[in-house]
Short mmCIF file of C-alpha atoms in Angstrom, two decimals:
data_model
loop_
_atom_site.label_atom_id
_atom_site.label_comp_id
_atom_site.label_asym_id
_atom_site.label_seq_id
_atom_site.Cartn_x
_atom_site.Cartn_y
_atom_site.Cartn_z
CA UNK A 1 60.86 41.96 47.55
CA UNK A 2 58.99 42.48 44.31
CA UNK A 3 60.06 43.52 40.88
CA UNK A 4 59.11 42.64 37.32
CA UNK A 5 60.42 39.07 37.81
CA UNK A 6 58.21 38.33 40.83
CA UNK A 7 54.55 37.51 40.61
CA UNK A 8 52.42 38.89 43.42
CA UNK A 9 51.22 35.97 45.55
CA UNK A 10 48.56 35.89 48.26
CA UNK A 11 49.77 36.67 51.75
CA UNK A 12 48.93 34.66 54.88
CA UNK A 13 48.17 36.36 58.18
CA UNK A 14 47.19 34.64 61.42
CA UNK A 15 45.94 36.76 64.29
CA UNK A 16 44.15 36.38 67.64
CA UNK A 17 40.43 36.70 68.32
CA UNK A 18 38.58 36.01 71.55
CA UNK A 19 35.32 34.79 69.98
CA UNK A 20 35.13 32.68 66.82
CA UNK A 21 31.39 33.28 66.36
CA UNK A 22 31.94 37.05 66.42
CA UNK A 23 34.87 36.66 63.99
CA UNK A 24 32.69 34.53 61.68
CA UNK A 25 29.93 37.18 61.71
CA UNK A 26 32.36 40.05 61.13
CA UNK A 27 34.65 38.55 58.48
CA UNK A 28 32.01 36.33 56.89
CA UNK A 29 28.70 38.15 57.14
CA UNK A 30 29.76 41.81 57.28
CA UNK A 31 33.01 41.77 55.28
CA UNK A 32 31.81 39.08 52.86
CA UNK A 33 34.91 36.88 53.17
CA UNK A 34 34.24 33.26 52.26
CA UNK A 35 35.19 30.73 54.89
CA UNK A 36 37.72 28.00 54.28
CA UNK A 37 38.83 25.32 56.69
CA UNK A 38 38.11 25.69 60.38
CA UNK A 39 38.28 23.93 63.73
CA UNK A 40 37.13 24.69 67.25
CA UNK A 41 40.20 26.96 67.57
CA UNK A 42 40.62 28.76 64.23
CA UNK A 43 38.91 29.80 60.98
CA UNK A 44 40.47 30.46 57.55
CA UNK A 45 38.94 33.28 55.49
CA UNK A 46 39.46 34.40 51.90
CA UNK A 47 40.32 38.07 52.44
CA UNK A 48 40.30 39.55 48.93
CA UNK A 49 42.30 36.59 47.66
CA UNK A 50 44.59 36.42 50.70
CA UNK A 51 44.45 33.87 53.51
CA UNK A 52 43.72 35.22 56.95
CA UNK A 53 43.28 32.94 59.93
CA UNK A 54 41.52 33.91 63.14
CA UNK A 55 42.95 31.97 66.09
CA UNK A 56 40.99 31.69 69.33
CA UNK A 57 42.82 33.13 72.35
CA UNK A 58 41.62 34.07 75.82
CA UNK A 59 42.28 37.84 75.61
CA UNK A 60 41.19 40.46 73.11
CA UNK A 61 43.82 42.10 70.95
CA UNK A 62 44.13 45.83 70.87
CA UNK A 63 46.32 48.28 69.04
CA UNK A 64 49.29 49.00 71.25
CA UNK A 65 50.01 52.44 69.87
CA UNK A 66 48.95 55.13 67.46
CA UNK A 67 50.95 57.04 64.89
CA UNK A 68 49.93 60.44 63.57
CA UNK A 69 49.31 60.44 59.83
CA UNK A 70 47.61 63.40 58.16
CA UNK A 71 46.56 64.67 61.63
CA UNK A 72 44.79 61.38 62.46
CA UNK A 73 45.78 58.82 65.13
CA UNK A 74 46.39 55.67 63.09
CA UNK A 75 46.19 52.46 65.18
CA UNK A 76 49.38 50.39 65.21
CA UNK A 77 49.57 47.52 64.37
CA UNK A 78 46.99 47.19 61.61
CA UNK A 79 46.49 45.25 58.38
CA UNK A 80 44.27 45.52 55.34
CA UNK A 81 44.05 45.59 51.58
CA UNK A 82 44.47 48.15 48.83
CA UNK A 83 41.26 48.07 46.80
CA UNK A 84 40.18 49.70 43.57
CA UNK A 85 38.41 53.04 44.16
CA UNK A 86 35.02 51.50 43.26
CA UNK A 87 35.54 48.50 45.56
CA UNK A 88 36.76 50.80 48.34
CA UNK A 89 33.62 52.94 48.07
CA UNK A 90 31.38 49.85 47.97
CA UNK A 91 33.06 48.51 51.14
CA UNK A 92 32.73 51.89 52.91
CA UNK A 93 29.03 51.95 52.01
CA UNK A 94 28.59 48.33 53.15
CA UNK A 95 30.31 48.98 56.48
CA UNK A 96 28.24 52.12 57.09
CA UNK A 97 25.04 50.18 56.29
CA UNK A 98 26.11 47.52 58.82
CA UNK A 99 26.67 50.34 61.34
CA UNK A 100 30.32 49.39 61.83
CA UNK A 101 32.09 51.97 63.99
CA UNK A 102 35.16 53.48 62.33
CA UNK A 103 38.35 54.39 64.16
CA UNK A 104 38.99 56.80 61.28
CA UNK A 105 36.01 57.53 59.04
CA UNK A 106 36.45 56.99 55.28
CA UNK A 107 38.17 60.00 53.70
CA UNK A 108 40.86 60.97 51.19
CA UNK A 109 44.23 61.92 52.65
CA UNK A 110 47.23 63.65 51.09
CA UNK A 111 44.88 65.41 48.63
CA UNK A 112 46.81 66.80 45.71
CA UNK A 113 50.07 65.28 46.97
CA UNK A 114 52.14 62.25 46.02
CA UNK A 115 50.42 59.21 47.53
CA UNK A 116 46.88 60.64 47.56
CA UNK A 117 44.62 57.84 48.80
CA UNK A 118 41.22 57.07 50.19
CA UNK A 119 41.42 55.28 53.52
CA UNK A 120 39.36 54.03 56.46
CA UNK A 121 40.22 52.29 59.72
CA UNK A 122 38.07 50.03 61.87
CA UNK A 123 38.41 47.36 64.54
CA UNK A 124 37.15 43.80 64.33
CA UNK A 125 35.20 42.46 67.36
CA UNK A 126 38.46 41.30 69.00
CA UNK A 127 40.08 44.74 68.65
CA UNK A 128 42.33 43.99 65.66
CA UNK A 129 42.78 47.15 63.58
CA UNK A 130 42.14 47.06 59.84
CA UNK A 131 42.82 49.64 57.14
CA UNK A 132 41.36 49.65 53.66
CA UNK A 133 42.71 52.08 51.10
CA UNK A 134 42.46 52.92 47.42
CA UNK A 135 44.64 54.93 45.08
CA UNK A 136 43.31 56.65 41.98
CA UNK A 137 46.62 55.66 40.36
CA UNK A 138 48.32 52.47 41.58
CA UNK A 139 51.66 53.93 40.51
CA UNK A 140 51.30 56.16 43.60
CA UNK A 141 51.36 53.19 46.02
CA UNK A 142 55.15 53.24 46.39
CA UNK A 143 55.81 56.76 45.07
CA UNK A 144 57.95 59.05 47.19
#
């Protein structure tokens, strides 16, 4: 619930990983998230101002389903951040340079329509799906 009386606050998301070293390399080294507190079982990361926590579990996560959006199979569940167009492009370039494999390559969907956005999907080393998107006009984020 947000309106003009609510200030946007950072979200917190905790999710499973099967290897903390791999999570540290992916979220820290590749994604550039600074590390916060940690233990032998979890690591906090600053994910674009939001708190994500990787929790060590015995099994890898994997998307349980896919949903067709703009003729692409979008992994469900997934999480991510809406970036500025420049930050989105810089991240796409950084991920390509790191040879990260995309589930859905960076592209612009809904071209010329309400909600036009640049988007990309990838998996972390534990199989958690992430989406990063950018709108040329943030007023389009919730437009219908």
